[in-house]
PDB file of C-alpha atoms and ligand atoms in Angstrom:
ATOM      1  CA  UNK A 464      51.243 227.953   6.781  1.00 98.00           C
ATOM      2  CA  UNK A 465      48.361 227.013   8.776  1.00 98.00           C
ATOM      3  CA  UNK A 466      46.125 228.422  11.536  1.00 98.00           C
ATOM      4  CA  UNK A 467      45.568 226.951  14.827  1.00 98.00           C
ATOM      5  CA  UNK A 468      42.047 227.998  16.133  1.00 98.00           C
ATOM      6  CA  UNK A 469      41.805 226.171  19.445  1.00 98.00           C
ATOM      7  CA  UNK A 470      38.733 226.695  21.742  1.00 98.00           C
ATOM      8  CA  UNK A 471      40.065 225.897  25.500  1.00 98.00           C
ATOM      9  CA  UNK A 472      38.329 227.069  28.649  1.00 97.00           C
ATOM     10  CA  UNK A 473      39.341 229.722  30.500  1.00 97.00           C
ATOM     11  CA  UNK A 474      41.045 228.444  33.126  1.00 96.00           C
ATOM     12  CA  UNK A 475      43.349 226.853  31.590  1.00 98.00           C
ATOM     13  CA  UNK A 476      44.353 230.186  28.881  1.00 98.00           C
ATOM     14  CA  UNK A 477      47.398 231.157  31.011  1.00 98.00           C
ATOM     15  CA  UNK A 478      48.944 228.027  31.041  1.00 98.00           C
ATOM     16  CA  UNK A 479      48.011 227.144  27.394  1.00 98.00           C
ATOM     17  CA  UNK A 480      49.559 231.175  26.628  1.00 98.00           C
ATOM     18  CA  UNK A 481      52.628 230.976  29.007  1.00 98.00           C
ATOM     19  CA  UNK A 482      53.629 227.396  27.122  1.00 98.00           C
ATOM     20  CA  UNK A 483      53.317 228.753  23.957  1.00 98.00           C
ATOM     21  CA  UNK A 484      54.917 231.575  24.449  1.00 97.00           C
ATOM     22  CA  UNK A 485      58.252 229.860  25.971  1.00 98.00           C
ATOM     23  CA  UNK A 486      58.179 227.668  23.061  1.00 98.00           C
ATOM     24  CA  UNK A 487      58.438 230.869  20.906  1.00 98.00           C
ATOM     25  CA  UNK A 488      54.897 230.686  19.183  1.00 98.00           C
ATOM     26  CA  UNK A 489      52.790 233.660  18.551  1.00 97.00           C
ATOM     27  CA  UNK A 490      49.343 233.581  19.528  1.00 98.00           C
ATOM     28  CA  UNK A 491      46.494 235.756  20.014  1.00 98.00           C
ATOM     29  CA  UNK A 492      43.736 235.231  22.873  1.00 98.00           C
ATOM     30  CA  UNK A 493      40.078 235.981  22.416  1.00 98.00           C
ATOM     31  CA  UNK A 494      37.518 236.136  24.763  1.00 98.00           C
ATOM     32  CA  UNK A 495      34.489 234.132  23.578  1.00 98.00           C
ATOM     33  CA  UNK A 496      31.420 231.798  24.441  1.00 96.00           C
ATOM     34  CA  UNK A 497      30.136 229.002  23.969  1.00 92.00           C
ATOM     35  CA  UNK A 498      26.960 228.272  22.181  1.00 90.00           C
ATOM     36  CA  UNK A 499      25.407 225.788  24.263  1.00 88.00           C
ATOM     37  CA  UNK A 500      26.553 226.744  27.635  1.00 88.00           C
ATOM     38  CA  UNK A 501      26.517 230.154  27.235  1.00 87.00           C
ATOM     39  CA  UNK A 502      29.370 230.763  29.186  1.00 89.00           C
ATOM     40  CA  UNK A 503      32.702 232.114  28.922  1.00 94.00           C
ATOM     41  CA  UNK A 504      36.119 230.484  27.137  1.00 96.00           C
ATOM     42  CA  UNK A 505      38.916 231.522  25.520  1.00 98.00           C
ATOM     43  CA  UNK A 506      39.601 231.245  21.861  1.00 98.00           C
ATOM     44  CA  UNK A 507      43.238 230.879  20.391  1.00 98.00           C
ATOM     45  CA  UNK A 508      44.376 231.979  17.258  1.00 98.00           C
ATOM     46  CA  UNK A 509      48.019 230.370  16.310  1.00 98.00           C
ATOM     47  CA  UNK A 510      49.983 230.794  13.304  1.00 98.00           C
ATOM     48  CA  UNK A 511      52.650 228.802  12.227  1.00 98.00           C
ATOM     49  CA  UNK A 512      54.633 226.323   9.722  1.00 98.00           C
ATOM     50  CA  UNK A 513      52.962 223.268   8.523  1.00 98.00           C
ATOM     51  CA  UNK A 514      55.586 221.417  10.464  1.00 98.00           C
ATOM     52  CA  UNK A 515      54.944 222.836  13.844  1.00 98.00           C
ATOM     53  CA  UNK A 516      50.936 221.887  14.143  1.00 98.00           C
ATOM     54  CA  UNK A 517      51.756 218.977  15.882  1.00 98.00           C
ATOM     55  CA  UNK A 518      53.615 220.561  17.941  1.00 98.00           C
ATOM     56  CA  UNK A 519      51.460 223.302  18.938  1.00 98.00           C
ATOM     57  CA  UNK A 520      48.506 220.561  19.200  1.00 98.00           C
ATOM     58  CA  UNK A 521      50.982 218.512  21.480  1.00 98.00           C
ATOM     59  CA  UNK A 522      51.520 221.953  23.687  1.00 98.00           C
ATOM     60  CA  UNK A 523      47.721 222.651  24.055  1.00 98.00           C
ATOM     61  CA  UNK A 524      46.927 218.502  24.581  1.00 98.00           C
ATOM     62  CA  UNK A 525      49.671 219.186  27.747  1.00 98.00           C
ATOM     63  CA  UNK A 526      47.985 222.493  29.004  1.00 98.00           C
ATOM     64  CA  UNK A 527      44.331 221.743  28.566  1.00 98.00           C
ATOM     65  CA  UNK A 528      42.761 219.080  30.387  1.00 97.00           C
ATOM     66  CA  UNK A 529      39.188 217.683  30.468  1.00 97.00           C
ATOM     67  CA  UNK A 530      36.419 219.267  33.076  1.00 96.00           C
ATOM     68  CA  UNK A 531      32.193 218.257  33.953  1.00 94.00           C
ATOM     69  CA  UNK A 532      30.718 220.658  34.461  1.00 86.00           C
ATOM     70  CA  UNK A 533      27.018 220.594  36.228  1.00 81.00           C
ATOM     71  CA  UNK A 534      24.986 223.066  34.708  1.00 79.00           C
ATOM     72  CA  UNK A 535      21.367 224.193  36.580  1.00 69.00           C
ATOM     73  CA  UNK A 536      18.467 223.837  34.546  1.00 73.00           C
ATOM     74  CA  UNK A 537      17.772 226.982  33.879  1.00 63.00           C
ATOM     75  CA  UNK A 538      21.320 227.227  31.971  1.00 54.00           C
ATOM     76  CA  UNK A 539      20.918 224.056  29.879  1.00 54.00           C
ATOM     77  CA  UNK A 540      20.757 224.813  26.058  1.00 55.00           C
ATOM     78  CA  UNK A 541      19.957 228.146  24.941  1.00 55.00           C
ATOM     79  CA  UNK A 542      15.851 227.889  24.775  1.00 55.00           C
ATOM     80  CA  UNK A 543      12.595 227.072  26.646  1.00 55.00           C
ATOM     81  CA  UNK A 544      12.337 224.408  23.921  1.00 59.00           C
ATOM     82  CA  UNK A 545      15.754 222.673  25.386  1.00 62.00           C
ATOM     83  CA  UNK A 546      14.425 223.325  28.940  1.00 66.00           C
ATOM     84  CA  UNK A 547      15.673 220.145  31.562  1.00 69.00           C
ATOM     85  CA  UNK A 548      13.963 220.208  34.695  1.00 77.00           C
ATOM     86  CA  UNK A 549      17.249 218.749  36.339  1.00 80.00           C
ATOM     87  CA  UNK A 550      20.929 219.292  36.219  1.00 81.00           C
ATOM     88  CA  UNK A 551      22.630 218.229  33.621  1.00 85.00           C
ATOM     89  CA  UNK A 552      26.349 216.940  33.774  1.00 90.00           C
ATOM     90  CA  UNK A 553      28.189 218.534  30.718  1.00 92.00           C
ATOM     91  CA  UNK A 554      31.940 216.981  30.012  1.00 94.00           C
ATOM     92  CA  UNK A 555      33.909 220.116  28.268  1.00 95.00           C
ATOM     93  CA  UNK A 556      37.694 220.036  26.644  1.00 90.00           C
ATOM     94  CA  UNK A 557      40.500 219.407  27.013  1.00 95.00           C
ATOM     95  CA  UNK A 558      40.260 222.071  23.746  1.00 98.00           C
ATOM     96  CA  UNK A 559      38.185 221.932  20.403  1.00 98.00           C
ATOM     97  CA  UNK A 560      40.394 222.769  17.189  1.00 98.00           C
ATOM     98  CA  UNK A 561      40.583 224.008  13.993  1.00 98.00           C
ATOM     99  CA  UNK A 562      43.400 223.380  11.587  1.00 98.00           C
ATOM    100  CA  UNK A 563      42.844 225.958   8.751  1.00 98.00           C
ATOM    101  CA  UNK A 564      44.725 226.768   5.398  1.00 98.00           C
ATOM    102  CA  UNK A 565      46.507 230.085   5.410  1.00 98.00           C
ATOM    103  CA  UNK A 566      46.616 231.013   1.601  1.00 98.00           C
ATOM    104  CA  UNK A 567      48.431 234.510   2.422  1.00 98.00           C
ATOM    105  CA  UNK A 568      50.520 236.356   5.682  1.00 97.00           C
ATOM    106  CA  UNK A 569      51.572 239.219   5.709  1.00 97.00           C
ATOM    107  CA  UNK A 570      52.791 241.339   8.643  1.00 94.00           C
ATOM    108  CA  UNK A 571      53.404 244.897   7.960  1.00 96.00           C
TER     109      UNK A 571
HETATM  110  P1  LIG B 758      29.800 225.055  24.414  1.00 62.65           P
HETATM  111  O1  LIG B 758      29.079 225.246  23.119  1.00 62.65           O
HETATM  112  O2  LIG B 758      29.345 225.876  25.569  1.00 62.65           O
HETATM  113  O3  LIG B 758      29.718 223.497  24.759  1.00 62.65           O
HETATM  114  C1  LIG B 758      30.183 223.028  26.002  1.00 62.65           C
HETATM  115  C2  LIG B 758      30.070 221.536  26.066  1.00 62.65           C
HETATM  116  O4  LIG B 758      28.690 221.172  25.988  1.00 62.65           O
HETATM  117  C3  LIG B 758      30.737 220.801  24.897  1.00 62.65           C
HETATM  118  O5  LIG B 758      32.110 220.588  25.196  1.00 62.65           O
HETATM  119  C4  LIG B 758      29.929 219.537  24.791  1.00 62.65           C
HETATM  120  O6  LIG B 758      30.390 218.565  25.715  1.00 62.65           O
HETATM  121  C5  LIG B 758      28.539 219.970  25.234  1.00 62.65           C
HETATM  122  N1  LIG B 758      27.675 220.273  24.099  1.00 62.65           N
HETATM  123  C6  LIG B 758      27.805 221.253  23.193  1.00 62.65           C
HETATM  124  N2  LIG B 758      26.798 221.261  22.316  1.00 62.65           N
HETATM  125  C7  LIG B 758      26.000 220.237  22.681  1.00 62.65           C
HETATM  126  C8  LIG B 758      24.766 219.718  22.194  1.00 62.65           C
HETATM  127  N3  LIG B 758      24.159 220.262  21.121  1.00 62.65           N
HETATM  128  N4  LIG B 758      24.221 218.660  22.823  1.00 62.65           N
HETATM  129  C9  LIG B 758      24.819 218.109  23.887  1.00 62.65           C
HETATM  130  N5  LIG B 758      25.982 218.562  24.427  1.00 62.65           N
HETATM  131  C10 LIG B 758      26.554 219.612  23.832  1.00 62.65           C
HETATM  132  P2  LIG B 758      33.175 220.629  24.050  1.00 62.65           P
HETATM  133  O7  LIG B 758      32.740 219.747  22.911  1.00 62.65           O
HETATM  134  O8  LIG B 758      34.518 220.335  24.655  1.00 62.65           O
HETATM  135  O9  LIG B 758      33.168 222.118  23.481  1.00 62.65           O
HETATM  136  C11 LIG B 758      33.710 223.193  24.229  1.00 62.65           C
HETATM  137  C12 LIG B 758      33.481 224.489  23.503  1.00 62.65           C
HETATM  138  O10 LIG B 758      34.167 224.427  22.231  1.00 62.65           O
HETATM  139  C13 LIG B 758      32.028 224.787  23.138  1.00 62.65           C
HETATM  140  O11 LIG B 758      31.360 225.364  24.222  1.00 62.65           O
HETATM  141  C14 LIG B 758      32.186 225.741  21.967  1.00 62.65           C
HETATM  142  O12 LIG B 758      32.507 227.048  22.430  1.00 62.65           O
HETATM  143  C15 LIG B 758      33.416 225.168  21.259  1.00 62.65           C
HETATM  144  N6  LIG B 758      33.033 224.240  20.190  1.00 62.65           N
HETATM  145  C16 LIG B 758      32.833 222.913  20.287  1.00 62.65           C
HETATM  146  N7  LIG B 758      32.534 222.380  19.098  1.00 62.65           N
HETATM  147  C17 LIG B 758      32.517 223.390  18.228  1.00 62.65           C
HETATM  148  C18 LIG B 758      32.250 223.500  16.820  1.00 62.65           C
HETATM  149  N8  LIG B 758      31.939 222.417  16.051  1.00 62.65           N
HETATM  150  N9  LIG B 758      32.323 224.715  16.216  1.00 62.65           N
HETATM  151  C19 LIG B 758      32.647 225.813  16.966  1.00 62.65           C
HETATM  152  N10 LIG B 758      32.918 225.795  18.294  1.00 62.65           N
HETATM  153  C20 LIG B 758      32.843 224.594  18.916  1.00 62.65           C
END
């Protein structure tokens, strides 16, 4: 068994939840945030069969799609000492995943 940790950004959560669930996986939704833009995105937590991570990284490759975002300078990095007196264009996604080892499951 392995688990899917997928980082995707919020706006595309439903769709990445709603395909997932159709498709009969189980998945649990976090709220979280990033480290270097400091703002909000949704964490996935998937558990399934070694033989359906490609699926389920084929589902949120579909669902999650590739963004810039233009961050003011007062938002870039998370210090004065990363300070940029100018906008910076940041490109974020499609989705940023994990593929970990379960070594035990249980669901009582
Ligand atoms: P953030 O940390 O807010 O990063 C947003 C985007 O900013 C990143 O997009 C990347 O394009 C850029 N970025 C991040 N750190 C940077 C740095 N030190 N210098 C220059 N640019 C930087 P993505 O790579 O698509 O990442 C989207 C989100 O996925 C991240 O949000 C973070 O929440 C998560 N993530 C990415 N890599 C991770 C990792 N190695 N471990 C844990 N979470 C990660």
């Amino acid at each position: 068994m392995k688990l899917v940790v997928a980082v995707v950004q919020d706006k595309d959560s439903h769709a990445l939840s709603q395909a997932l669930v159709a498709k009969g996986y189980r998945a649990t939704k976090l709220a979280s945030t990033g480290g270097f833009l400091r703002s909000g995105n949704t964490t996935f937590l998937i558990g399934v069969d070694d033989a359906q991570v490609d699926a389920v990284l084929a589902i949120i490759e579909e669902t999650c799609r590739r963004r810039t975002q233009l961050m003011p300078p007062s938002e870039v990095g998370g210090g004065t000492e990363s300070f940029a007196p100018y906008p910076v264009e940041v490109s974020v996604g499609g989705a940023t995943v994990f593929v970990l080892p379960v070594d035990r499951f249980v669901h009582l």
